[in-house]
XYZ file of C-alpha atoms in Angstrom:
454
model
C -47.209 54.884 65.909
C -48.743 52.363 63.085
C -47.752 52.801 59.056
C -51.033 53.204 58.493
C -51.097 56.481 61.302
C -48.329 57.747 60.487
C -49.239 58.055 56.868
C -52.074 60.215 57.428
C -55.236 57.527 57.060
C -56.575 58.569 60.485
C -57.845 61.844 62.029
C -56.082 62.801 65.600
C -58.785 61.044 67.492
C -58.172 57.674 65.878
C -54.423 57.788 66.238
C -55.151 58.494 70.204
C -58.159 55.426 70.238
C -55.668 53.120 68.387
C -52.804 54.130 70.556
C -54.910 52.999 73.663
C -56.432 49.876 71.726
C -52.788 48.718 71.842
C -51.981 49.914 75.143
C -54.724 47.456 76.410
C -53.197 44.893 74.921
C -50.108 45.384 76.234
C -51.508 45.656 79.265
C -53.414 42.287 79.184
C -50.371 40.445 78.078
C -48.376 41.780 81.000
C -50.243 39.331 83.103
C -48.769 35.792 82.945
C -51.891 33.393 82.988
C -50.153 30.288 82.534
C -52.468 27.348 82.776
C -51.479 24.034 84.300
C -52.951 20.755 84.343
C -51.927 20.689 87.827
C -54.697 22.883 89.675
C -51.531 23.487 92.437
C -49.065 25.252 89.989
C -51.691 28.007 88.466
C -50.783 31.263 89.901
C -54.689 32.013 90.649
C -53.477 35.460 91.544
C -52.416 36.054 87.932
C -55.935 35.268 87.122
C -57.467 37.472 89.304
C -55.660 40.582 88.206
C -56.240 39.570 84.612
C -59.882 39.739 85.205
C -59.708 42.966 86.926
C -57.517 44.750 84.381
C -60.305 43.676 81.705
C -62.816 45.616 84.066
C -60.444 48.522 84.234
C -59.602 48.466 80.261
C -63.011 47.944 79.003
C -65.874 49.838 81.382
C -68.829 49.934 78.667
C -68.924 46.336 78.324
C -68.657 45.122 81.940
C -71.453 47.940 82.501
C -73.688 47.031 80.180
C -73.341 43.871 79.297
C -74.043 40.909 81.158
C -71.736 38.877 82.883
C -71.762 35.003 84.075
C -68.334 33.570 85.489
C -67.767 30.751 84.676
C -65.404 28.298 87.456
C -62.940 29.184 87.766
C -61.607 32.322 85.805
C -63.645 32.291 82.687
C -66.354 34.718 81.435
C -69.577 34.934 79.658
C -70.880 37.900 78.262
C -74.608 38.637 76.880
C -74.678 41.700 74.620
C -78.334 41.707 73.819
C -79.369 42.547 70.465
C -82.532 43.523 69.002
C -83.466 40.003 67.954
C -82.133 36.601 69.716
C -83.319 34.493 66.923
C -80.100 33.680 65.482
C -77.409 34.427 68.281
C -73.557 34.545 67.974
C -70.750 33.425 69.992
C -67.510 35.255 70.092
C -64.761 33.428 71.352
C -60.986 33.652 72.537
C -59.193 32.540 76.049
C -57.360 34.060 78.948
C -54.720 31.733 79.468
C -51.364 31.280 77.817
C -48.374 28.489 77.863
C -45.542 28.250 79.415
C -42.631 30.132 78.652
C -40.026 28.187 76.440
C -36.609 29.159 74.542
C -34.225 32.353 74.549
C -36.508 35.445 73.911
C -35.639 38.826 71.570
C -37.685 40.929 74.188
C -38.914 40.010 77.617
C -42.070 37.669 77.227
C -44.836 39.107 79.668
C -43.252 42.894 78.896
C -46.002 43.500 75.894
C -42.946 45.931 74.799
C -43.668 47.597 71.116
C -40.844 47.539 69.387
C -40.622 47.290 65.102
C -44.491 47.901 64.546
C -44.821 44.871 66.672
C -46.408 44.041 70.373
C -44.322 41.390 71.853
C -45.269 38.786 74.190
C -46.697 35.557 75.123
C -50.063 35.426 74.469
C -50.206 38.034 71.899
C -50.952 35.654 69.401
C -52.150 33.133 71.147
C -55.096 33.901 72.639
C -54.790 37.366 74.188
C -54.859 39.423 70.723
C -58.539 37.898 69.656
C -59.604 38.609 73.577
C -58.192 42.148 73.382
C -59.503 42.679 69.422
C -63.300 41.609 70.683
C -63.217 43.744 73.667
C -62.624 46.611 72.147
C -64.560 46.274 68.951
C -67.370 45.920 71.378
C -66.284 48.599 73.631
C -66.335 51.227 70.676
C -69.774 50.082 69.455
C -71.203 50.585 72.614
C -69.433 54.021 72.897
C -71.688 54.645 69.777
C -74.486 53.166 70.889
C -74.815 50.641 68.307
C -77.061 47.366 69.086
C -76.347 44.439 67.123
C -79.012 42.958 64.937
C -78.835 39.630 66.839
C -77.664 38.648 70.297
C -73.808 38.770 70.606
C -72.013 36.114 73.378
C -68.243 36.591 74.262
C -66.803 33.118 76.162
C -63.777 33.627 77.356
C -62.056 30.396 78.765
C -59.299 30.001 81.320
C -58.005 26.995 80.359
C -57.561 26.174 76.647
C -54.664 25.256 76.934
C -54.816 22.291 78.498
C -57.530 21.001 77.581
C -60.115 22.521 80.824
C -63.726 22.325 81.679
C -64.166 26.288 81.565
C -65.589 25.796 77.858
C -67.603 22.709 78.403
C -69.254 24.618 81.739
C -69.990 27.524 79.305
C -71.422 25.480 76.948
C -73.854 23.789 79.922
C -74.609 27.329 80.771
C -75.563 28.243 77.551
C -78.229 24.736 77.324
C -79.627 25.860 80.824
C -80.670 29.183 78.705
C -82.008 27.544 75.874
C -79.868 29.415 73.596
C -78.477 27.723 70.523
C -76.261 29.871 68.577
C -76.599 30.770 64.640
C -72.714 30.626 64.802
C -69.782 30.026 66.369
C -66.751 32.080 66.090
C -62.804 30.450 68.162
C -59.412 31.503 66.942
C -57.986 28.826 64.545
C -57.024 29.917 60.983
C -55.617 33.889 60.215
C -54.551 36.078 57.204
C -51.828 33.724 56.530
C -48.661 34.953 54.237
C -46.500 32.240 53.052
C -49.271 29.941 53.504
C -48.005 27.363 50.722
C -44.814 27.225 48.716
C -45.248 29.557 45.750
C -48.512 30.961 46.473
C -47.550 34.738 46.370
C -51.460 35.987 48.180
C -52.071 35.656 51.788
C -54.615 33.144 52.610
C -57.642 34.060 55.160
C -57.977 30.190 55.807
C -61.135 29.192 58.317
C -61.391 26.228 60.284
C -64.693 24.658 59.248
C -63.843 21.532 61.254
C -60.179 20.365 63.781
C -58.785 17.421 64.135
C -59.564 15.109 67.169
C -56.855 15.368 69.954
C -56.832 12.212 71.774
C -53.566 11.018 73.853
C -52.569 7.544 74.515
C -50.335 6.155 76.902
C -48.316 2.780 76.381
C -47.022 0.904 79.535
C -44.811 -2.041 79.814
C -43.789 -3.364 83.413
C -41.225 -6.253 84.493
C -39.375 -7.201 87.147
C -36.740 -4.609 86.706
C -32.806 -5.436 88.582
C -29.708 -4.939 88.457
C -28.130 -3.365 84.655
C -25.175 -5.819 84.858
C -27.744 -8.839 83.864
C -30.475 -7.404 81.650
C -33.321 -9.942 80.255
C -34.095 -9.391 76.413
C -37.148 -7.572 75.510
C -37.518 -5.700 79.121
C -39.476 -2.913 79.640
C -37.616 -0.328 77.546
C -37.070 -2.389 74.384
C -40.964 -3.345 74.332
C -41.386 0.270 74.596
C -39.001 0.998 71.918
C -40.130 -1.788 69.650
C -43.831 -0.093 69.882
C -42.832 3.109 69.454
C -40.622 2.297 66.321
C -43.995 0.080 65.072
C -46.350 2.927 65.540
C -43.681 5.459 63.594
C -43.721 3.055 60.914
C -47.148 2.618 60.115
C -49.152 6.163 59.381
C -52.887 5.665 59.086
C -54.363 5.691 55.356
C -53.738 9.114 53.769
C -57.271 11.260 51.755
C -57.406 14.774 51.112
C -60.884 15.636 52.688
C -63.201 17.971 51.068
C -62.296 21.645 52.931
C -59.010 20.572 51.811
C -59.519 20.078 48.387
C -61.973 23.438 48.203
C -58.605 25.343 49.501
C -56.884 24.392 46.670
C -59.155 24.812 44.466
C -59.293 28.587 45.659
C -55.106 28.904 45.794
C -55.010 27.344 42.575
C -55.244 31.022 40.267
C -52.036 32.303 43.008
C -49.971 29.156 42.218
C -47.021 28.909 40.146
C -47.629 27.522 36.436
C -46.466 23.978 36.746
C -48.906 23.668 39.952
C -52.103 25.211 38.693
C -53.698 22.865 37.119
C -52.927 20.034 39.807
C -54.966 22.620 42.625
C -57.220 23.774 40.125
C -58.871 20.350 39.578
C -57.527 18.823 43.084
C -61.005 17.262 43.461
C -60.712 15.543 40.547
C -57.001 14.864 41.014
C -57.206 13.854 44.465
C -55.128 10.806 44.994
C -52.606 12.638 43.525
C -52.698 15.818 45.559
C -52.929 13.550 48.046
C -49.381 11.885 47.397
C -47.517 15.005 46.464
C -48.613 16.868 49.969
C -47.381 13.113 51.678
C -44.025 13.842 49.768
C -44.011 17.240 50.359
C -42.724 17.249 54.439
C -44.321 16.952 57.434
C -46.621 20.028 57.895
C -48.200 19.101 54.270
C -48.241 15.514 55.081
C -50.543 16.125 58.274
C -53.185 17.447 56.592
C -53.828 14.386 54.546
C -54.010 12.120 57.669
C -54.029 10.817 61.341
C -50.747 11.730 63.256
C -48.875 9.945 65.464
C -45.994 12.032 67.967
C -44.476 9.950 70.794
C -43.986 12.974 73.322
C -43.621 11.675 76.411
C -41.194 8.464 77.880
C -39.759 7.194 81.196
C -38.302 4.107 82.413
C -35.540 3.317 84.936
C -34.839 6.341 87.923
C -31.033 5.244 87.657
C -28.443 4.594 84.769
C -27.187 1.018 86.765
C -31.227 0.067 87.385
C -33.341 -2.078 84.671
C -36.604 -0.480 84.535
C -39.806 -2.300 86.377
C -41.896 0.183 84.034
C -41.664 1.607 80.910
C -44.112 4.580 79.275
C -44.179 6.419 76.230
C -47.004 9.355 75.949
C -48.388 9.368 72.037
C -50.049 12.755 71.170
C -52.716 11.780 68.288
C -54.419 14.592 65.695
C -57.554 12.244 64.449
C -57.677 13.560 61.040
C -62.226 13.716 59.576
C -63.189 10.763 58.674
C -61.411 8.399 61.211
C -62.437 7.526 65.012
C -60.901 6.985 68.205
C -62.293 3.609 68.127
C -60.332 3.176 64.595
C -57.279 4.926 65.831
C -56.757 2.570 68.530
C -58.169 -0.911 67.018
C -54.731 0.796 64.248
C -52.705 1.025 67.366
C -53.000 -2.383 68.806
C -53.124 -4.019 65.457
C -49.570 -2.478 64.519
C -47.910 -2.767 68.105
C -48.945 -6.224 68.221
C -47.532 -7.031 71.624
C -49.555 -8.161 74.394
C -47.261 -6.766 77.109
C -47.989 -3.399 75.873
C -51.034 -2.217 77.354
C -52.602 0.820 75.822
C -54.429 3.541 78.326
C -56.422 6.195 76.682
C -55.894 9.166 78.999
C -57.825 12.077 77.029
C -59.953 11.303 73.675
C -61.648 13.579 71.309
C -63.353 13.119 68.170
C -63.191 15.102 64.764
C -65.119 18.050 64.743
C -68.103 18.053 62.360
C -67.146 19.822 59.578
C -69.410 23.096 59.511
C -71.452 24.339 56.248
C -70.234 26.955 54.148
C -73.748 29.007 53.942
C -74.627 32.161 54.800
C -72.508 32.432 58.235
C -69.630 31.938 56.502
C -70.365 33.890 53.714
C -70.619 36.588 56.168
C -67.251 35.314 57.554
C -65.853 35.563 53.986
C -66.972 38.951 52.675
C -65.807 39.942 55.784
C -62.362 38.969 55.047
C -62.728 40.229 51.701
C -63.508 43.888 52.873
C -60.581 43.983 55.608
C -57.872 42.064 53.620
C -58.820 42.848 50.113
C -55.531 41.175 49.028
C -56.073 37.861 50.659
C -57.947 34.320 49.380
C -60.912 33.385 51.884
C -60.378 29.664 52.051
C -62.127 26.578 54.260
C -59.552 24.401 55.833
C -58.903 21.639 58.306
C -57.412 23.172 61.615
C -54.602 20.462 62.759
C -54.524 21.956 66.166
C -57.210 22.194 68.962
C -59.689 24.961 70.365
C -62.215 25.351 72.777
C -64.937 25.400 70.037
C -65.143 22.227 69.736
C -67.225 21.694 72.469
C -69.215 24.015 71.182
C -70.339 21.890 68.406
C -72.915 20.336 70.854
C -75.145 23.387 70.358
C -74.610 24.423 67.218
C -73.458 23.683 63.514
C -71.390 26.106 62.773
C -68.247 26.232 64.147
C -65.251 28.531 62.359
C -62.392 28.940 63.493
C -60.730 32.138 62.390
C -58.309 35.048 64.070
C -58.420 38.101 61.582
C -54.631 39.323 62.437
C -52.262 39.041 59.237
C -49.902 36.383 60.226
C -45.918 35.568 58.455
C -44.959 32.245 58.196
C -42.338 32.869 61.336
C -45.050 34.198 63.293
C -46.927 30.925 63.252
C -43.881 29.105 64.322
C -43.908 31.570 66.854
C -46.637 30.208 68.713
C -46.403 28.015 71.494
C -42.456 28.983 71.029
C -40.040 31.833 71.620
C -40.708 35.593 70.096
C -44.613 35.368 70.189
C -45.795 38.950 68.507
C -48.298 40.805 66.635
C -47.945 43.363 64.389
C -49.838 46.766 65.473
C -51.577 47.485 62.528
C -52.221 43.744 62.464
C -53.848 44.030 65.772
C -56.285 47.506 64.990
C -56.891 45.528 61.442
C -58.199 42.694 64.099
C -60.280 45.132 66.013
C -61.899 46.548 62.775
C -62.915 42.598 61.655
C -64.657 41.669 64.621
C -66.501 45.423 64.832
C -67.224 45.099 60.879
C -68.521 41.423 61.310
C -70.623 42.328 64.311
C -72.053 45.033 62.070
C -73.023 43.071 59.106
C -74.932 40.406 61.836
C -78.444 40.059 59.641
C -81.975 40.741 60.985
């Protein structure tokens, strides 16, 4: 039972339709749809059952909606509206990562426990799937047709980095449809969203960073550890990595960045106000304090480097033939992959080091703020009257971003109220959402679907 239930804000019926709203999420997250980048190690099975259960949990809109899978688990929905002028695209994904750390509650149970669903996936992506579903499930139930066609994508393989979205996309051209907007997770109602800033922020990704991975190779003759050359493999590798971590790309504050501020600046402390208040003006010095300010700050003022990957010699008494290190890149607006690696090679400065670009993506375009995300916004205002709508840079990746081949406007934004130690929670240990979080969730999407103009 939800605060919100138990003190008396809903009529019987509610409390039953909330109490299966959550059960269906429970349900969804029970299923562990870890993706792999290795085809082999997905449990396809896991898939299969996922899709079912969605069938089972949500009858109206597999029955009257129309469906186009999408290779190999994903899912593309068609709610026709009266007009397809100006179409939407709701989106979330099926699949989840892999289980990591020591867990308060078991990580596929869904168990509710402290207001809370637990679970992998509940935040990450299985909430926004579960939250669209049924706000769509329940408007059908009242026979409600949207003002403007409504598309649900649902990938299978988000998280690393899969074709499902780019296929739905190519679907989506061979239809001719070009959607008004574009709606991915990304930002949410986020409490403790910067030091002293008392409001929650409803921050929305109006562009991401690019992802784009390198990897750095050194090979040599290897032998035997008792007579090691200078500069082998491993040192050449270390002696690039340590060049790379020593030489950050040029730090700006980009312009969603400086509009957030602008709109935290009447929640800030005092001393701070003025500095966000007139961070446009101000902006190589907002720009230096969020550099000194730690590393979460820092990356939203520039390109980041993280080595996350190395390997060299099989054996402790071996010198290795080959060295690697894996470098995970966030391509912050305004810079390129081309720049990004003419920065690399410039700064490694080593010959022997050769440089293979295994994925690359470029910054998304950054999206207008206009009428769709007005729409966005006074959403967010009517739902979480006590939070600051706000445009921002998303530092992580989504789906949507292919997306942005077919249409301008591209927000990222899960309406669930999110702590600080949530965040942290995803892609980590004790994943959860709150349950009045969750039917808050549900109510956004059915609210936003509502307001859809003519």
């Amino acid at each position: 039972m939800t605060a919100r239930e138990t003190a008396g804000d809903d009529a019987g019926g509610d409390v039953d339709q909330h109490a299966r709203a959550v059960a269906k999420l429970q349900a969804l997250v029970r299923i562990p749809t870890v993706s792999h980048r290795d085809w082999s190690q997905v449990d396809t099975d896991a898939f299969d059952r996922l899709l079912a259960e969605l069938e089972r949990q949500f009858p109206l809109l597999h029955q009257r909606l129309e469906l186009t899978r999408i290779p190999t688990h994903a899912l593309l929905f068609r709610w026709p509206g009266a007009s397809s002028e100006r179409p939407v695209v709701l989106m979330a994904h099926l699949d989840v990562v892999p289980v990591e750390g020591t867990w308060q509650h078991p990580p596929f149970s869904g168990d509710v426990v402290d207001g809370s669903i637990w679970g992998r996936g509940t935040l990450d992506d299985k909430g926004c799937v579960a939250a669209i579903c049924e706000a769509v499930e329940t408007l059908l139930e009242d026979g409600f047709v949207p003002a403007q066609d409504v598309w649900l994508s649902f990938g299978c393989n988000e998280e690393v980095s899969g074709e499902a979205a780019t296929l739905a996309v190519e679907e989506l051209v061979r239809r001719g449809v070009r959607p008004w907007f574009v709606l991915d997770e990304g930002g949410a109602v986020a409490s403790e969203a910067f030091p002293g800033v008392a409001a929650p922020i409803g921050v929305v990704g109006v562009t991401e960073k690019g992802v784009t991975s390198l990897e750095l190779r050194v090979e040599g003759r290897g032998g035997h550890a008792s007579t090691p050359a200078r500069m082998g493999p491993t040192a050449r590798i270390a002696r690039a990595i340590t060049r790379i971590d020593r030489s950050p790309m040029p730090a700006s504050t980009p312009e969603p960045t400086i509009e957030l501020f602008r709109r935290m600046a009447p929640h800030a402390p005092l001393p701070l106000r003025a500095l966000m208040a007139n961070a446009g003006r101000l902006g190589p010095v907002l720009t230096r304090a969020l550099v000194a300010a730690g590393p979460e700050p820092a990356a939203m003022t520039r390109t980041t480097f993280a080595v996350t990957t190395l390997s060299g010699s099989p054996a402790l008494n071996v010198v290795a033939a080959t060295a690697k290190a894996g470098v995970n890149i966030r391509i912050m607006v305004g810079d390129s992959v081309a720049g990004v690696l003419e920065h690399v090679r410039k700064v490694v400065a080593d010959d022997e080091v050769h440089i293979d670009v295994v994925e690359q993506n470029e910054p998304s375009p950054v999206s207008p703020r206009d009428e769709a995300f007005a729409l966005i916004e006074t959403t967010i205002g009517e739902l979480f009257p006590d939070a600051v709508p706000a445009p921002y840079v998303m530092m992580a990746a989504t789906d949507s971003r292919f997306f942005t081949r077919i249409c301008d406007r591209v927000y990222r934004f899960a309406p669930f109220r999110m702590t600080k130690a949530q965040r942290e929670s995803i892609h980590s240990y004790d994943e959860h959402l709150g349950v009045d979080a969750f039917l808050d969730g549900v109510r956004w999407y059915r609210r936003l679907v509502e307001r859809l103009p003519r």
